[in-house]
Short mmCIF file of C-alpha atoms and ligand atoms in Angstrom, two decimals:
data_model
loop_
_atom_site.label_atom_id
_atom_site.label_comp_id
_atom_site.label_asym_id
_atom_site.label_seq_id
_atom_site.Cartn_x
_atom_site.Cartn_y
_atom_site.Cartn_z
CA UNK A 1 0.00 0.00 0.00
CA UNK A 2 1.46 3.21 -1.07
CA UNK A 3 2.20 5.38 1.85
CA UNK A 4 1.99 9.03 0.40
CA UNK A 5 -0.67 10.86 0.94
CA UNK A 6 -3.92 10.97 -1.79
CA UNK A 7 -4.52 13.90 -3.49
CA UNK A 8 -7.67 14.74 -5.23
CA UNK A 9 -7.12 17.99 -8.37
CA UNK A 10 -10.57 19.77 -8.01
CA UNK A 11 -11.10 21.87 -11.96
CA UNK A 12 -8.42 20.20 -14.19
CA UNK A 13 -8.06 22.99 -16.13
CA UNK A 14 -4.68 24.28 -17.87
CA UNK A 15 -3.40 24.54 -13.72
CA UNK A 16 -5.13 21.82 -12.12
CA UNK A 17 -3.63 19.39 -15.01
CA UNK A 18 -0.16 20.96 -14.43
CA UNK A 19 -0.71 20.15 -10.36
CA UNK A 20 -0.64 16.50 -11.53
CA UNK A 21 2.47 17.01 -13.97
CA UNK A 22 4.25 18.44 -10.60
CA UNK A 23 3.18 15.87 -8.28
CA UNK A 24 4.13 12.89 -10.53
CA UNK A 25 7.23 11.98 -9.04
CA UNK A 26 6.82 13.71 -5.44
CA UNK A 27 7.68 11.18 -2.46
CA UNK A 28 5.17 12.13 -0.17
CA UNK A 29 2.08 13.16 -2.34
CA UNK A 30 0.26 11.56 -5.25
CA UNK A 31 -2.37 12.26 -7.09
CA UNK A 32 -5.19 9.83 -7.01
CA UNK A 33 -7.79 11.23 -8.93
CA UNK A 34 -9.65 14.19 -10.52
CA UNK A 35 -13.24 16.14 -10.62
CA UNK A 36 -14.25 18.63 -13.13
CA UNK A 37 -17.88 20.07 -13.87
CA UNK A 38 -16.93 19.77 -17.68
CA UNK A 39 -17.28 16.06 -18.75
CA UNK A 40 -14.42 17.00 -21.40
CA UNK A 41 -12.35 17.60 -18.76
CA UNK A 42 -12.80 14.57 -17.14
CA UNK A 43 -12.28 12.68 -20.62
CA UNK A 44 -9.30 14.17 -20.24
CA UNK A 45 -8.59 13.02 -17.00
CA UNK A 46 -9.03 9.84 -17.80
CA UNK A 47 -6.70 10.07 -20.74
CA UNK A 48 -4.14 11.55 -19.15
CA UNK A 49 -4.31 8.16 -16.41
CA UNK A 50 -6.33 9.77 -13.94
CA UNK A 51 -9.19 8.74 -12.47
CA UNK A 52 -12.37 10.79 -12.29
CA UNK A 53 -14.87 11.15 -9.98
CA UNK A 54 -18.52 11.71 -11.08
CA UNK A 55 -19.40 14.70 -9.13
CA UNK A 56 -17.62 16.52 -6.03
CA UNK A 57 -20.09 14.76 -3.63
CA UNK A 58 -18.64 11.19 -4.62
CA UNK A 59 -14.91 13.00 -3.93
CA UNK A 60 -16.40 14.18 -0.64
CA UNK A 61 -17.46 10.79 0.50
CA UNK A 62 -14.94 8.76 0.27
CA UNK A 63 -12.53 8.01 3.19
CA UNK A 64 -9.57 7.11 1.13
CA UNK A 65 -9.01 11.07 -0.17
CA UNK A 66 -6.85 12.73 2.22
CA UNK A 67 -6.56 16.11 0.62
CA UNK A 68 -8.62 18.18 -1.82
CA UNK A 69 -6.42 20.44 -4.42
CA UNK A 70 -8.50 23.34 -5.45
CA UNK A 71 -8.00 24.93 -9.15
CA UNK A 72 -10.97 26.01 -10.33
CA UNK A 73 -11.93 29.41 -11.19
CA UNK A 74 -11.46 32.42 -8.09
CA UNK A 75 -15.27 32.40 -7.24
CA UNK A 76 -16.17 28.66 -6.50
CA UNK A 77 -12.67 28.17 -3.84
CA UNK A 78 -14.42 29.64 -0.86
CA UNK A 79 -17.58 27.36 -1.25
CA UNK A 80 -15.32 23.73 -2.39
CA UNK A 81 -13.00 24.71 0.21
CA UNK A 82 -15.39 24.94 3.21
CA UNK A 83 -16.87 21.48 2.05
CA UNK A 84 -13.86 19.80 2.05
CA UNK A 85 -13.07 20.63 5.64
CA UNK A 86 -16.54 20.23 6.44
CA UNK A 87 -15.78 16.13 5.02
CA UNK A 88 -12.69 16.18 7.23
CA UNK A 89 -10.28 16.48 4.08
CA UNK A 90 -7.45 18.84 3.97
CA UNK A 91 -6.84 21.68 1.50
CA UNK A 92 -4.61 22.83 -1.08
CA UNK A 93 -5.72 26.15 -2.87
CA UNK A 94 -5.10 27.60 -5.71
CA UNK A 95 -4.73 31.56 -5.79
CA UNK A 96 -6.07 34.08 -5.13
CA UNK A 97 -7.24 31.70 -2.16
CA UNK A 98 -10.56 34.33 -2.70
CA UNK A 99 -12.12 37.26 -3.57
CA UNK A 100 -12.37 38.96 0.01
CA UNK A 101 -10.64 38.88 3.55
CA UNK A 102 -13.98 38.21 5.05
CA UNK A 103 -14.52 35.31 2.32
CA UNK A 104 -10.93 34.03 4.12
CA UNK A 105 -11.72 34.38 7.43
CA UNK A 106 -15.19 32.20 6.53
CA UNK A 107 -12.59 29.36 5.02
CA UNK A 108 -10.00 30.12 7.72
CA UNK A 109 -12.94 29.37 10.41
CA UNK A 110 -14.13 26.07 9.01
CA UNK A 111 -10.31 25.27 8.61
CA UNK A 112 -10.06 25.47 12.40
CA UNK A 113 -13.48 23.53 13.27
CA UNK A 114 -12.59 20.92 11.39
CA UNK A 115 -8.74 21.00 12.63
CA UNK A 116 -7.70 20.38 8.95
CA UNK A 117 -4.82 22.58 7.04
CA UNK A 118 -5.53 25.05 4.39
CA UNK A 119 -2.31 25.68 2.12
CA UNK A 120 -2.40 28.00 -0.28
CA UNK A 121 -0.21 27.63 -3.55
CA UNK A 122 1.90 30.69 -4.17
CA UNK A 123 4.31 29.00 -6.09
CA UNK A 124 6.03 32.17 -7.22
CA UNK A 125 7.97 32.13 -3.42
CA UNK A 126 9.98 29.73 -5.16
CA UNK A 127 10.64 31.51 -8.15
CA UNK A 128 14.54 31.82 -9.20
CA UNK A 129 14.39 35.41 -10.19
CA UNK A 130 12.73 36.64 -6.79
CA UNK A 131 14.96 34.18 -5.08
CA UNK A 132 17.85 36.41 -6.55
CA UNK A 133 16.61 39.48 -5.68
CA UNK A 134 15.43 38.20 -1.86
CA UNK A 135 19.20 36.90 -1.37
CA UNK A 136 20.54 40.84 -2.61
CA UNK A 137 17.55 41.91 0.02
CA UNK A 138 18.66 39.70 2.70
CA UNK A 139 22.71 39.75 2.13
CA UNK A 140 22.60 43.42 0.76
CA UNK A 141 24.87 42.37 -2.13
CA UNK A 142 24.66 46.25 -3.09
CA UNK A 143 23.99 47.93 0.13
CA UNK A 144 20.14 48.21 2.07
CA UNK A 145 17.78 47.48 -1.10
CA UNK A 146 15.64 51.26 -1.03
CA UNK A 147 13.69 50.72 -4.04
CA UNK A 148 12.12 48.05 -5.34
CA UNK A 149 10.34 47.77 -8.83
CA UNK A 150 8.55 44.18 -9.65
CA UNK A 151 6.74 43.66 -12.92
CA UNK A 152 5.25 41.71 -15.24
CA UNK A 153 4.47 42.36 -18.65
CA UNK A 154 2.75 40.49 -21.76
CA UNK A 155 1.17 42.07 -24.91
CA UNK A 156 -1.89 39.21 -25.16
CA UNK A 157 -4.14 40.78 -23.14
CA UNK A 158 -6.24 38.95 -20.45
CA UNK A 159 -6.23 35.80 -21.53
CA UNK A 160 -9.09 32.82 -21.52
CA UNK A 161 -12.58 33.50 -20.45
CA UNK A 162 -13.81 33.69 -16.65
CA UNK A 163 -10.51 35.85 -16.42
CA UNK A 164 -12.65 38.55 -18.06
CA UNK A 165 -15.53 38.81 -15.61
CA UNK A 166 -15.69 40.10 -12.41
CA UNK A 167 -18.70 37.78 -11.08
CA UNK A 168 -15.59 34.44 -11.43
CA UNK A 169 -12.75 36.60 -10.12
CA UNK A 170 -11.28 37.82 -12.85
CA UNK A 171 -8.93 40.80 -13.36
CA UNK A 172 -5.08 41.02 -13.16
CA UNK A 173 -4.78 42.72 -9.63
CA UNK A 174 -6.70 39.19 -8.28
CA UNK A 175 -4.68 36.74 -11.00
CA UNK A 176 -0.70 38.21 -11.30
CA UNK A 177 -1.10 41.19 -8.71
CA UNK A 178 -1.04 38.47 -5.82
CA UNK A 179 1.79 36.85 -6.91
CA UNK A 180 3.65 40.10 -6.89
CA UNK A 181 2.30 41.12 -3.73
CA UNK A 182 2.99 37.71 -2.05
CA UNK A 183 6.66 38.17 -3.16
CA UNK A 184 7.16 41.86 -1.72
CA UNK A 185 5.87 41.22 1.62
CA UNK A 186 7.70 37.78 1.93
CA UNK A 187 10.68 39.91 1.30
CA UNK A 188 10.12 42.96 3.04
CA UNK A 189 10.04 42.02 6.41
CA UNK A 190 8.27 45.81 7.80
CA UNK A 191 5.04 47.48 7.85
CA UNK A 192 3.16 49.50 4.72
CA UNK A 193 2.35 52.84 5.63
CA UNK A 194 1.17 54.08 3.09
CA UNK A 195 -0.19 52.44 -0.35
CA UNK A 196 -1.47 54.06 -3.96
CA UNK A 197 -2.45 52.83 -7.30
CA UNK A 198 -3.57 53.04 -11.17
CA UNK A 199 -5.63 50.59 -12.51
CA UNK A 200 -6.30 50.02 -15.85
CA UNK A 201 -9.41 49.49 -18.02
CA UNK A 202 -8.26 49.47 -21.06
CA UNK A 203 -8.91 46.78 -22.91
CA UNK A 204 -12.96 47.36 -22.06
CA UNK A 205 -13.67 44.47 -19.32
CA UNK A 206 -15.42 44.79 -16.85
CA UNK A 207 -12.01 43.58 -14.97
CA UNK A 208 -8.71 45.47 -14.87
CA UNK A 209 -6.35 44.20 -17.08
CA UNK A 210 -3.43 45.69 -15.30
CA UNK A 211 -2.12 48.14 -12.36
CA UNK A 212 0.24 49.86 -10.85
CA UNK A 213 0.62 50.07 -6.89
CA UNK A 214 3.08 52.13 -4.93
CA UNK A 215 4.62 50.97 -1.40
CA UNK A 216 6.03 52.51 0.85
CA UNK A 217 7.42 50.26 3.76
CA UNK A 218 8.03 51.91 7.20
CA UNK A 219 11.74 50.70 7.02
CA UNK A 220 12.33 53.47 4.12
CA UNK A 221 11.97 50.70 1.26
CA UNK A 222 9.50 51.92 -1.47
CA UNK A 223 7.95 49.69 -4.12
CA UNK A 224 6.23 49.41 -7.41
CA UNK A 225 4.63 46.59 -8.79
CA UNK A 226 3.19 46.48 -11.78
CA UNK A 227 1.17 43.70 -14.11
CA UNK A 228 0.32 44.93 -17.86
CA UNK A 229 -1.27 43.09 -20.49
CA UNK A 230 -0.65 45.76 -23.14
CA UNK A 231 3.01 45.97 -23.30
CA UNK A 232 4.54 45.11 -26.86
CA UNK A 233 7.77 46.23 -25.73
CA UNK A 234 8.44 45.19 -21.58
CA UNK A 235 10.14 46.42 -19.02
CA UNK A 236 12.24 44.90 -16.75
CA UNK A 237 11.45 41.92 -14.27
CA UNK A 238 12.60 43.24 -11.21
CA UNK A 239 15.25 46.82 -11.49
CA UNK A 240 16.28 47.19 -7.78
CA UNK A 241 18.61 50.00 -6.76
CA UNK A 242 20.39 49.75 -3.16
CA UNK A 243 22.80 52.00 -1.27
CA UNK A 244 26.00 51.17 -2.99
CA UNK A 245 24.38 50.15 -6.76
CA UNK A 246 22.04 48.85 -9.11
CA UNK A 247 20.60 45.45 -9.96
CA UNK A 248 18.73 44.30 -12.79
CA UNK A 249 16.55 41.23 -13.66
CA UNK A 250 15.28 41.50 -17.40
CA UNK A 251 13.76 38.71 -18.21
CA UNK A 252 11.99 35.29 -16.67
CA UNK A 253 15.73 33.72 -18.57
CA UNK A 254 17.32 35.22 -15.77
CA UNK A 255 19.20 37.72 -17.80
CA UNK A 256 20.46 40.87 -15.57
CA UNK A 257 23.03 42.25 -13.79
CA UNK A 258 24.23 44.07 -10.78
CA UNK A 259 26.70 47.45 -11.14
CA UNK A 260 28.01 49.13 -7.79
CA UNK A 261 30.07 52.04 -6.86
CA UNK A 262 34.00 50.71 -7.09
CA UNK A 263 34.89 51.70 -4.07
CA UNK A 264 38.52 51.52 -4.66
CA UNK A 265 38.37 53.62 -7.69
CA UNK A 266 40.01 57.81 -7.65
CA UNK A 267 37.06 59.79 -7.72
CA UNK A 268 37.39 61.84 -10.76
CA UNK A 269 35.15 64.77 -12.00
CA UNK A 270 32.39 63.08 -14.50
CA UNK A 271 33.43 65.45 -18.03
CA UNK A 272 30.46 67.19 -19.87
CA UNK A 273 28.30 65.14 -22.28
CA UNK A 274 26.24 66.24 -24.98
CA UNK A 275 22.94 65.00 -24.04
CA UNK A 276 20.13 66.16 -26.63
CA UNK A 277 20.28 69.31 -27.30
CA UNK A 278 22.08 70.56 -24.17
CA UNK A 279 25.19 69.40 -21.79
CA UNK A 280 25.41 67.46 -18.74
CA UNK A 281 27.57 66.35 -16.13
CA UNK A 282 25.03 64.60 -13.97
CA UNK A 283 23.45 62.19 -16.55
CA UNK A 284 26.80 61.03 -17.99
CA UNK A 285 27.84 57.64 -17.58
CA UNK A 286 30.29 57.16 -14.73
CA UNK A 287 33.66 55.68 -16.53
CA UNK A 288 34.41 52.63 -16.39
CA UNK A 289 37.26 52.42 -13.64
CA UNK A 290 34.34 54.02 -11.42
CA UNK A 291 31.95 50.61 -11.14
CA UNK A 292 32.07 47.38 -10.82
CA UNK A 293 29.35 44.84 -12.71
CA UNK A 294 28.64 41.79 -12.11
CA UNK A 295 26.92 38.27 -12.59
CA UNK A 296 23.64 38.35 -10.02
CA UNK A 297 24.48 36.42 -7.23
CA UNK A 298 23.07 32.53 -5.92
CA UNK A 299 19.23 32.71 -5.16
CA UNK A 300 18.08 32.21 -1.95
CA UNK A 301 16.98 28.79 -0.98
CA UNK A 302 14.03 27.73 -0.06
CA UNK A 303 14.21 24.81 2.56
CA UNK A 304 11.90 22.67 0.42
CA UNK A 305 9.31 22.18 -2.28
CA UNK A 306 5.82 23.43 -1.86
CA UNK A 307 4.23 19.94 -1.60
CA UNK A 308 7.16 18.47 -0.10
CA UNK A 309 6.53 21.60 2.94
CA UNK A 310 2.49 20.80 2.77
CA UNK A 311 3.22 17.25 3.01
CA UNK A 312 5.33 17.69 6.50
CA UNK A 313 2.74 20.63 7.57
CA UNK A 314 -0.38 18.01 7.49
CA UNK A 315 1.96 15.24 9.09
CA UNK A 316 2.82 18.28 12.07
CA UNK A 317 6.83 18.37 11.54
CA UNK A 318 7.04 21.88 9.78
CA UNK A 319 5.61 25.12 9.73
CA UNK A 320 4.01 26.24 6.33
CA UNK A 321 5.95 27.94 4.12
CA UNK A 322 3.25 29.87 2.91
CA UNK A 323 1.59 30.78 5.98
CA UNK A 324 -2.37 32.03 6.27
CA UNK A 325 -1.22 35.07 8.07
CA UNK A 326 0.62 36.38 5.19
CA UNK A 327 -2.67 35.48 2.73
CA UNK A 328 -4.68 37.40 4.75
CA UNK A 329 -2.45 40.50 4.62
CA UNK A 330 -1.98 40.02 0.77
CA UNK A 331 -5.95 39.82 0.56
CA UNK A 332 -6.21 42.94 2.58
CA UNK A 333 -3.14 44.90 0.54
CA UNK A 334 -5.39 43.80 -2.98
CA UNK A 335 -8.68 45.24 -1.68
CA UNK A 336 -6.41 48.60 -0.34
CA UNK A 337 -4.85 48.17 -3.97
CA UNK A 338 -8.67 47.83 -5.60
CA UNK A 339 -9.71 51.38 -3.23
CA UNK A 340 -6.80 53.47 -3.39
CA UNK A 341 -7.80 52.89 -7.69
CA UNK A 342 -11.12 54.07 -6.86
CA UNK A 343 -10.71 56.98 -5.12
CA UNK A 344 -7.61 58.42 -6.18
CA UNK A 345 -6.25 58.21 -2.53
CA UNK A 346 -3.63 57.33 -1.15
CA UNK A 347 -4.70 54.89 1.87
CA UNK A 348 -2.56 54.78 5.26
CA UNK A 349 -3.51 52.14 8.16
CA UNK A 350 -4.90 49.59 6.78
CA UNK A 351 -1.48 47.13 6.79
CA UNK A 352 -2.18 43.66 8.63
CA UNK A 353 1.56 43.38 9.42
CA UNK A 354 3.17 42.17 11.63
CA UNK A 355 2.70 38.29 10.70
CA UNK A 356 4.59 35.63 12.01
CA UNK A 357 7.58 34.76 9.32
P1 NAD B 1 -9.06 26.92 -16.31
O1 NAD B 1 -10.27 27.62 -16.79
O2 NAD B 1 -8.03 26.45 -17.28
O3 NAD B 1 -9.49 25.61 -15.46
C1 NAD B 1 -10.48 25.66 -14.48
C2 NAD B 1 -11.21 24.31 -14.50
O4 NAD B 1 -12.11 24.29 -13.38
C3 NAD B 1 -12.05 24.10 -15.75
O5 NAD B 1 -11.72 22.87 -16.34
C4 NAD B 1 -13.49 24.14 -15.23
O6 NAD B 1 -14.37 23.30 -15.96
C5 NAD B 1 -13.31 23.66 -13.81
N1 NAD B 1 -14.37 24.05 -12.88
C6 NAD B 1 -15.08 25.20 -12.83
N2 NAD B 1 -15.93 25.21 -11.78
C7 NAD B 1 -15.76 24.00 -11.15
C8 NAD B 1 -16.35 23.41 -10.02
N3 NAD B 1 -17.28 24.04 -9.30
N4 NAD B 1 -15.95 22.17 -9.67
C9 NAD B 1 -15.02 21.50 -10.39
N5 NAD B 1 -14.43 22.02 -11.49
C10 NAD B 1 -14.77 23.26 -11.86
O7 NAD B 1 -8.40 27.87 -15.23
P2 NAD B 1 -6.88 27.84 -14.71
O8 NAD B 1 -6.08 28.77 -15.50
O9 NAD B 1 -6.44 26.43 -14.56
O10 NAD B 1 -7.06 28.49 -13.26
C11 NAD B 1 -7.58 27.73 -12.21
C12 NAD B 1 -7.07 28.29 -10.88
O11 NAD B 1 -5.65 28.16 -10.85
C13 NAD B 1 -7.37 29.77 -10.68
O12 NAD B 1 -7.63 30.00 -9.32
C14 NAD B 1 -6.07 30.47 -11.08
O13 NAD B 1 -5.88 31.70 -10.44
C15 NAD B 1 -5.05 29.44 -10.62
N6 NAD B 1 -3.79 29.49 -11.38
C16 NAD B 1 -2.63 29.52 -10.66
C17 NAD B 1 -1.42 29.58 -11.30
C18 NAD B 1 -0.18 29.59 -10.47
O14 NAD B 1 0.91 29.80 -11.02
N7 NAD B 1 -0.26 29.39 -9.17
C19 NAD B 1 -1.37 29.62 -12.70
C20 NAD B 1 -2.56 29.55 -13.42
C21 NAD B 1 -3.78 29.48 -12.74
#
């Protein structure tokens, strides 16, 4: 009898099918079957090697599934969720976990009453390009990190189709925006005081199909983030300036660099360029004896997988990774994020932090 624990992919969709690509080989979770409301999708299932289960009820009700992996559309995770605890399974979530802190605290409740664990998946912690940037954070590779600008950019659009609409959760802020938000505040161990943003409409949804969100940390670091969907030419990944130079992340191929001050280098008088049509002394390049670049260091590394960490969480010999505490607070930055777009204002006191690390 196998001994890892059973895994059930609620909505295999282009993520849930994915979950069971990454949990193929994983030592202490497999995947032992599928539900989908689409009978396609459970075809699919089935094709794939999976077993499917009729309806969520027949998931529900039987004793052998140990834990229910939500990825289905935003909307339905709050109501799947709270049934699964309610049948005394635990719960892996897809994000956003859902729409709402109060929606959370409802799913964080039945979590409790049931003594079951929620995890939710924000895979992006373990992302090699933030991991680079949280080591420069943690190490200060080019001094204290100040300034911190996270984006993402595609030209596509919002893809698919409940993305579009508001009523399934839809919208960049809820879709990339909590990815990026996740990653700042798992970095930036301090407090937001104050928090504005842009969001955009472009495209005609109902939905934003990108922002922009200004931080500003009470330990002096400052933040942008920024997801667009209309960007035929993109900007960096991650540009990060810090007390003694610059870093830069272009692309998710890890291409970047890091340039500091050389601090062993005669300071000499920067000459006069001709910049446009005027001079300056201020914008011209510093020479070349003057800084130093560089590869961008190691990543941080995370002490294990995400399933690997869930698996030892349910079995009560590790602390999450991703821990509900920080959810919560990312849930509450996205709805100060969603306000601070709708009234022009900048909004102060509203940070959840501090959360346990
Ligand atoms: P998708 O539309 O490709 O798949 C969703 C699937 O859920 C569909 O097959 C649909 O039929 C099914 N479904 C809908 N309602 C259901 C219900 N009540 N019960 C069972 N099945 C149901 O969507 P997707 O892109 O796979 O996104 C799914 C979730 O995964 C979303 O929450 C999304 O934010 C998340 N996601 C996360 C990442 C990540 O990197 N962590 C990436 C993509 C998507």
């Amino acid at each position: 009898m196998s001994t890892k624990h059973s895994v059930v992919i609620v909505g295999f969709g282009g993520m849930g099918s994915y979950h069971a690509k990454l949990m193929k080989d994983n030592q202490h979770v497999e995947v032992t079957g599928t539900y989908d409301v689409l009978e396609e999708r459970r075809k699919a299932s089935v094709e794939a090697g999976y077993f499917s289960y009729d309806s969520y009820e027949a998931v529900l009700s039987d004793p052998s599934v140990e834990v229910v992996l939500i990825a289905t559309p935003n909307d339905v995770h709050k109501d799947l969720a709270i049934r699964a605890f309610k049948a005394g399974k635990h719960v892996i979530c897809e994000k956003p976990v859902t729409l709402s802190v109060s929606d959370f605290q409802e799913m964080l409740a039945a979590a409790d009453e049931a003594g079951k664990v929620l995890m939710v998946h924000q895979n992006r912690r373990w992302d090699e390009d933030f991991l680079i940037i949280k080591q420069m954070y943690n190490e200060k590779t080019i001094g204290e990190l100040f300034r911190i600008e996270s984006r993402v950019h595609g030209a596509n659009g919002i893809p698919g189709d409940w993305r579009h609409l508001e009523e399934y959760g839809g919208g960049m802020l809820l879709d990339w925006g909590v990815h990026l938000l996740d990653q700042i505040i798992f970095m930036v161990d301090s407090k937001i005081t104050s928090l504005s943003s842009r969001l955009s409409y472009i495209l005609g949804d109902g939905v934003d199909d990108g922002f922009e969100a200004y931080l500003q940390f009470e330990n002096g670091v400052s933040a942008v983030i920024e997801v667009g969907t209309t960007n035929f030419i993109t900007l960096p990944r991650w540009y990060v300036k810090g007390t003694e130079g610059t870093g830069v992340i272009e692309d998710w191929s890890l291409n970047g660099r890091v340039v500091s001050r050389n601090q062993d280098a005669v300071k000499v008088e920067p000459k006069p360029i001709q910049a446009g049509v005027g001079l300056t002394k201020t914008m011209a390049p510093p020479s070349e004896e003057a800084t130093i670049t560089e590869a961008l260091p190691a990543p941080y590394r995370q002490p294990s997988s995400f399933f690997d960490n869930f698996a030892a969480v349910i079995e009560g010999s590790a602390e999450p990774i991703v821990k509900n505490e920080e959810v919560l607070r990312v849930l509450n930055i996205i709805e100060a994020v969603f306000e601070a777009g709708r009234t022009g204002e900048s909004i102060k006191d509203f940070d959840l932090y501090p959360v346990t690390k």
